[in-house]
């Protein structure tokens, strides 16, 4: 039996990962989550509801900032940790930079300390495309310099990668940082653009658009992200590795809104604002390294992903 600890397992990406892991009978999954109220915790409760009766899954309600509580609550020392718990989101991090630092940096270091104590050999970390800042050389490759983040959130993800390198070097904990690129799909966080726009468009409310619509994102469907996480859990080539998990197709904000209009069959009412501080003009992943080392090949084209997202939204 392989013991897997998924932090942030009640959240958007984490719940898709746990759903997938429950399909493997030889895996025991500990879901650790604080169910914090960044968005409605009832969404997180709904995400975990399907597992409450599964003996294969243990749900632990604990806060990563409290290392003793986490150590006490986790009954099965993990063979692999997938660390997805975080304060997420670029814009809200400008409002609470210290809170982001405490969860994303101190919380990550607490978990690395526990990995040492448990003897956990493999640690997969949710990093972010935001570490690339405003690097103009696209597509972004993992060996580009990332010491120029432009938001508190991004700086916490750079810090997490740096801490991971220290622990991989000193304590033989293999550390794999996965840089996710704008993940979307069913159960997407309500603060993220596709979900926020879709919900407003459906009720005829204006959508806030920052900038002239030319900003670009490499949208990645959540099942593709989960494929990459699963591959990273079994990666064993190097003690420290960083991978982009994107879609290698960058889509303008204007195109995203037009595609949403077609998918939902409604016209958007646009409420235009100036560019947001902390936002980056574009994101675009070079996938060569992830393809070669993880066998990562994103499967879901943007329009199809939007269809699947819209079906989920309709069924809520
Ligand atoms: P999410 O907010 O849905 O999930 C994060 C989970 O972490 C939540 O369920 C939350 O309750 C939990 N959490 C927060 N603080 C905690 C704490 N102190 N202790 C324990 N649990 C805590 O977000 P998501 O979109 O699923 O993101 C998952 C990870 O991927 C995050 O690390 C995020 O930074 C990263 N990421 C996401 C995206 C994206 O587009 N969604 C892009 C890049 C990186």
Tab-separated table of C-alpha atoms in Angstrom, residues 5 10 20 29 73 86 100 114-115 138 176 186 193 208 224 227 289:
chain	number	residue	atom	x	y	z
A	5	UNK	CA	-0.607	12.874	1.449
A	10	UNK	CA	-10.477	19.673	-0.794
A	20	UNK	CA	-8.242	10.016	-9.750
A	29	UNK	CA	-4.826	8.872	0.565
A	73	UNK	CA	-3.311	14.368	12.718
A	86	UNK	CA	-1.859	27.447	-0.514
A	100	UNK	CA	0.281	34.610	1.841
A	114	UNK	CA	7.549	16.894	8.570
A	115	UNK	CA	8.738	15.127	5.400
A	138	UNK	CA	8.208	33.213	-24.539
A	176	UNK	CA	9.551	18.261	-7.931
A	186	UNK	CA	-15.231	21.775	-13.361
A	193	UNK	CA	-11.596	34.567	-14.719
A	208	UNK	CA	-14.748	43.321	-15.253
A	224	UNK	CA	-4.201	17.506	-18.022
A	227	UNK	CA	-1.953	13.766	-15.539
A	289	UNK	CA	11.060	19.133	-20.533
